[in-house]
mmCIF file of C-alpha atoms in Angstrom:
data_model
loop_
_atom_site.group_PDB
_atom_site.id
_atom_site.type_symbol
_atom_site.label_atom_id
_atom_site.label_comp_id
_atom_site.label_asym_id
_atom_site.label_seq_id
_atom_site.Cartn_x
_atom_site.Cartn_y
_atom_site.Cartn_z
ATOM 1 C CA MET K 17 -18.499 45.189 75.287
ATOM 2 C CA SER K 18 -19.441 45.431 71.652
ATOM 3 C CA ARG K 19 -17.425 47.412 69.168
ATOM 4 C CA ARG K 20 -18.770 48.792 65.955
ATOM 5 C CA MET K 21 -16.561 48.739 62.954
ATOM 6 C CA SER K 22 -16.380 51.991 61.054
ATOM 7 C CA LYS K 23 -17.412 51.951 57.432
ATOM 8 C CA LYS K 24 -13.850 52.884 56.460
ATOM 9 C CA HIS K 25 -12.370 49.902 58.306
ATOM 10 C CA LEU K 26 -15.016 47.576 56.890
ATOM 11 C CA LEU K 27 -14.288 48.705 53.333
ATOM 12 C CA ALA K 28 -10.527 48.413 53.891
ATOM 13 C CA GLY K 29 -10.985 44.879 55.222
ATOM 14 C CA LEU K 30 -13.193 43.889 52.292
ATOM 15 C CA ALA K 31 -10.730 45.402 49.817
ATOM 16 C CA THR K 32 -7.883 43.482 51.431
ATOM 17 C CA ALA K 33 -9.892 40.264 51.344
ATOM 18 C CA GLY K 34 -10.698 40.899 47.689
ATOM 19 C CA VAL K 35 -7.082 41.513 46.772
ATOM 20 C CA LEU K 36 -5.991 38.378 48.607
ATOM 21 C CA GLY K 37 -8.780 36.372 46.989
ATOM 22 C CA VAL K 38 -7.843 37.542 43.515
ATOM 23 C CA GLY K 39 -4.156 37.068 44.309
ATOM 24 C CA ILE K 40 -4.804 33.439 45.136
ATOM 25 C CA ALA K 41 -7.529 32.703 42.592
ATOM 26 C CA ALA K 42 -6.121 34.435 39.494
ATOM 27 C CA PRO K 43 -2.900 32.384 39.196
ATOM 28 C CA THR K 44 -4.868 29.216 39.952
ATOM 29 C CA VAL K 45 -7.419 29.988 37.246
ATOM 30 C CA ALA K 46 -4.642 30.964 34.847
ATOM 31 C CA LEU K 47 -2.920 27.640 35.439
ATOM 32 C CA ALA K 48 -6.172 25.712 35.111
ATOM 33 C CA ASP K 49 -7.012 27.493 31.826
ATOM 34 C CA ASP K 50 -3.611 26.746 30.315
ATOM 35 C CA LYS K 51 -4.639 24.541 27.389
ATOM 36 C CA ASN K 52 -1.069 24.144 26.164
ATOM 37 C CA PRO K 53 0.643 21.395 28.112
ATOM 38 C CA SER K 54 4.289 22.103 28.731
ATOM 39 C CA PRO K 55 6.598 20.201 26.401
ATOM 40 C CA SER K 56 8.430 17.201 27.718
ATOM 41 C CA PRO K 57 12.109 17.732 28.534
ATOM 42 C CA SER K 58 13.157 15.458 25.690
ATOM 43 C CA ALA K 59 10.925 17.247 23.169
ATOM 44 C CA SER K 60 12.798 20.554 23.128
ATOM 45 C CA THR K 61 16.009 22.154 24.230
ATOM 46 C CA SER K 62 16.389 23.807 27.612
ATOM 47 C CA THR K 63 16.699 27.262 26.020
ATOM 48 C CA ASP K 64 13.320 26.796 24.302
ATOM 49 C CA GLN K 65 11.802 25.710 27.575
ATOM 50 C CA GLY K 66 13.242 28.727 29.354
ATOM 51 C CA GLY K 67 11.763 31.095 26.773
ATOM 52 C CA ASP K 68 8.398 29.320 26.820
ATOM 53 C CA ARG K 69 8.379 29.315 30.601
ATOM 54 C CA GLN K 70 9.176 33.025 30.706
ATOM 55 C CA GLN K 71 6.422 33.769 28.195
ATOM 56 C CA ARG K 72 3.852 31.726 30.166
ATOM 57 C CA HIS K 73 4.950 33.505 33.350
ATOM 58 C CA ALA K 74 4.570 36.911 31.673
ATOM 59 C CA ASP K 75 1.131 35.915 30.362
ATOM 60 C CA ARG K 76 0.006 34.792 33.824
ATOM 61 C CA GLN K 77 1.340 38.020 35.337
ATOM 62 C CA GLN K 78 -0.620 40.059 32.781
ATOM 63 C CA GLU K 79 -3.816 38.067 33.426
ATOM 64 C CA PHE K 80 -3.326 38.552 37.152
ATOM 65 C CA ALA K 81 -2.834 42.311 36.742
ATOM 66 C CA GLU K 82 -5.948 42.565 34.562
ATOM 67 C CA ALA K 83 -8.070 40.598 37.053
ATOM 68 C CA LEU K 84 -6.761 42.639 39.977
ATOM 69 C CA ALA K 85 -7.371 45.913 38.117
ATOM 70 C CA LYS K 86 -10.930 44.871 37.318
ATOM 71 C CA GLU K 87 -11.560 43.846 40.935
ATOM 72 C CA LEU K 88 -10.171 47.099 42.310
ATOM 73 C CA GLY K 89 -11.700 49.309 39.624
ATOM 74 C CA VAL K 90 -8.400 50.819 38.483
ATOM 75 C CA SER K 91 -6.471 50.709 35.235
ATOM 76 C CA THR K 92 -4.363 47.678 34.353
ATOM 77 C CA ASP K 93 -1.373 49.975 33.760
ATOM 78 C CA LYS K 94 -1.633 51.287 37.318
ATOM 79 C CA VAL K 95 -1.743 47.765 38.779
ATOM 80 C CA THR K 96 1.127 46.600 36.574
ATOM 81 C CA ALA K 97 3.246 49.592 37.637
ATOM 82 C CA ALA K 98 2.477 48.949 41.316
ATOM 83 C CA LEU K 99 3.349 45.254 41.010
ATOM 84 C CA GLU K 100 6.601 46.094 39.217
ATOM 85 C CA LYS K 101 7.498 48.614 41.917
ATOM 86 C CA LEU K 102 6.898 46.010 44.641
ATOM 87 C CA ARG K 103 8.938 43.423 42.717
ATOM 88 C CA GLU K 104 11.868 45.847 42.406
ATOM 89 C CA GLN K 105 11.692 46.692 46.114
ATOM 90 C CA ARG K 106 11.701 43.015 47.023
ATOM 91 C CA GLN K 107 14.697 42.339 44.783
ATOM 92 C CA ALA K 108 16.563 45.301 46.257
ATOM 93 C CA ASP K 109 15.989 43.878 49.751
ATOM 94 C CA ARG K 110 17.523 40.526 48.818
ATOM 95 C CA PRO K 111 21.188 40.045 49.607
ATOM 96 C CA GLN K 112 23.508 39.918 46.613
ATOM 97 C CA ARG K 113 24.474 36.379 45.632
ATOM 98 C CA PRO K 114 28.186 35.701 45.838
ATOM 99 C CA SER K 115 30.012 35.215 42.557
ATOM 100 C CA ALA K 116 31.053 31.782 41.343
ATOM 101 C CA GLU K 117 34.649 32.599 42.252
ATOM 102 C CA ASP K 118 33.638 33.568 45.791
ATOM 103 C CA ARG K 119 31.650 30.345 46.175
ATOM 104 C CA GLN K 120 34.601 28.281 44.903
ATOM 105 C CA GLU K 121 36.955 30.048 47.309
ATOM 106 C CA ARG K 122 34.597 29.407 50.241
ATOM 107 C CA LEU K 123 34.268 25.770 49.209
ATOM 108 C CA LYS K 124 38.053 25.425 49.089
ATOM 109 C CA ASP K 125 38.350 27.020 52.543
ATOM 110 C CA ARG K 126 35.717 24.687 53.968
ATOM 111 C CA GLN K 127 37.481 21.658 52.489
ATOM 112 C CA GLU K 128 40.756 22.765 54.043
ATOM 113 C CA GLN K 129 39.044 23.269 57.410
ATOM 114 C CA LEU K 130 37.509 19.797 57.203
ATOM 115 C CA LYS K 131 40.860 18.284 56.299
ATOM 116 C CA ALA K 132 42.501 20.063 59.260
ATOM 117 C CA ARG K 133 39.788 18.818 61.637
ATOM 118 C CA LEU K 134 40.142 15.264 60.364
ATOM 119 C CA ASP K 135 43.932 15.457 60.655
ATOM 120 C CA GLN K 136 43.517 16.638 64.251
ATOM 121 C CA ALA K 137 41.091 13.776 64.968
ATOM 122 C CA VAL K 138 43.677 11.311 63.619
ATOM 123 C CA LYS K 139 46.403 12.949 65.687
ATOM 124 C CA ASP K 140 44.194 12.786 68.817
ATOM 125 C CA GLY K 141 43.494 9.096 68.185
ATOM 126 C CA LYS K 142 39.761 9.624 67.603
ATOM 127 C CA LEU K 143 39.970 8.379 63.994
ATOM 128 C CA THR K 144 42.337 6.248 61.982
ATOM 129 C CA GLN K 145 43.876 7.712 58.831
ATOM 130 C CA GLU K 146 41.773 5.264 56.795
ATOM 131 C CA GLN K 147 38.584 6.572 58.449
ATOM 132 C CA ALA K 148 39.572 10.188 57.804
ATOM 133 C CA ASP K 149 40.329 9.372 54.165
ATOM 134 C CA ALA K 150 36.956 7.645 53.856
ATOM 135 C CA VAL K 151 35.164 10.709 55.257
ATOM 136 C CA LEU K 152 36.969 12.997 52.793
ATOM 137 C CA LYS K 153 36.166 10.678 49.905
ATOM 138 C CA ALA K 154 32.480 10.538 50.922
ATOM 139 C CA VAL K 155 32.245 14.320 51.219
ATOM 140 C CA GLU K 156 33.901 14.846 47.833
ATOM 141 C CA ALA K 157 31.499 12.308 46.307
ATOM 142 C CA GLY K 158 28.535 14.259 47.686
ATOM 143 C CA VAL K 159 27.412 11.608 50.168
ATOM 144 C CA PHE K 160 27.393 14.114 53.041
ATOM 145 C CA PRO K 161 26.298 17.707 52.990
ATOM 146 C CA GLY K 162 29.155 20.086 53.427
ATOM 147 C CA PRO K 163 32.283 21.003 51.497
ATOM 148 C CA GLY K 164 32.051 19.598 48.024
ATOM 149 C CA GLY K 165 28.958 17.547 48.465
ATOM 150 C CA GLY K 166 25.315 17.103 48.940
ATOM 151 C CA HIS K 167 22.354 18.988 47.672
ATOM 152 C CA GLY K 168 19.836 17.014 49.669
ATOM 153 C CA PRO K 169 17.777 17.832 52.720
ATOM 154 C CA GLY K 170 20.859 18.033 54.933
ATOM 155 C CA ASP K 171 22.411 20.781 52.815
ATOM 156 C CA ARG K 172 20.738 23.557 54.813
ATOM 157 C CA PRO K 173 22.211 25.083 57.954
ATOM 158 C CA GLY K 174 20.908 23.319 61.021
ATOM 159 C CA HIS K 175 19.699 20.323 59.055
ATOM 160 C CA GLY K 176 22.875 18.300 58.776
ATOM 161 C CA PRO K 177 23.505 15.002 60.531
ATOM 162 C CA ARG K 178 23.627 16.673 63.954
ATOM 163 C CA GLY K 179 20.365 18.488 63.211
ATOM 164 C CA TRP K 180 18.366 15.291 62.745
ATOM 165 C CA SER K 181 16.613 13.954 65.811
ATOM 166 C CA GLY K 182 18.404 11.248 67.712
ATOM 167 C CA THR K 183 21.789 11.797 66.085
ATOM 168 C CA GLY K 184 23.045 15.084 67.400
ATOM 169 C CA ASP K 185 24.168 16.750 70.554
ATOM 170 C CA LYS K 186 21.722 17.110 73.395
#
């Protein structure tokens, strides 16, 4: 059972493939053509780097929009407006980040919960007070992911010590 593709569907597929190709190739080419190596961290201040990085990003975005406009046969302004509209929609869909105060309050609550759980473990005879103190000290020092510590691979939900194979619940 053979199916013929309509000219409309064929053109839509080719246009999509072209957009994806340009979307992948343009930033790669822009990065490869960047003759100005980025300054070393010790060579300039972080504010200079942030401004330079933003300018390079804006330049790459403009090059991408120009290449996409040329590929699609439309004006660069039209492509830039469409990309900006999509960027705004994507940002609107993102959840609002909690404020620093909210994060500190949550951290404090989590520390209190951990302390209560450790106190209960001591009371139940599952841990000694010295062990509970050692756990608290390790968490506060950032050895373990969780309240007050860790920005490593275990600092994501489901990837803590119980999430690693062979160490968690079955």
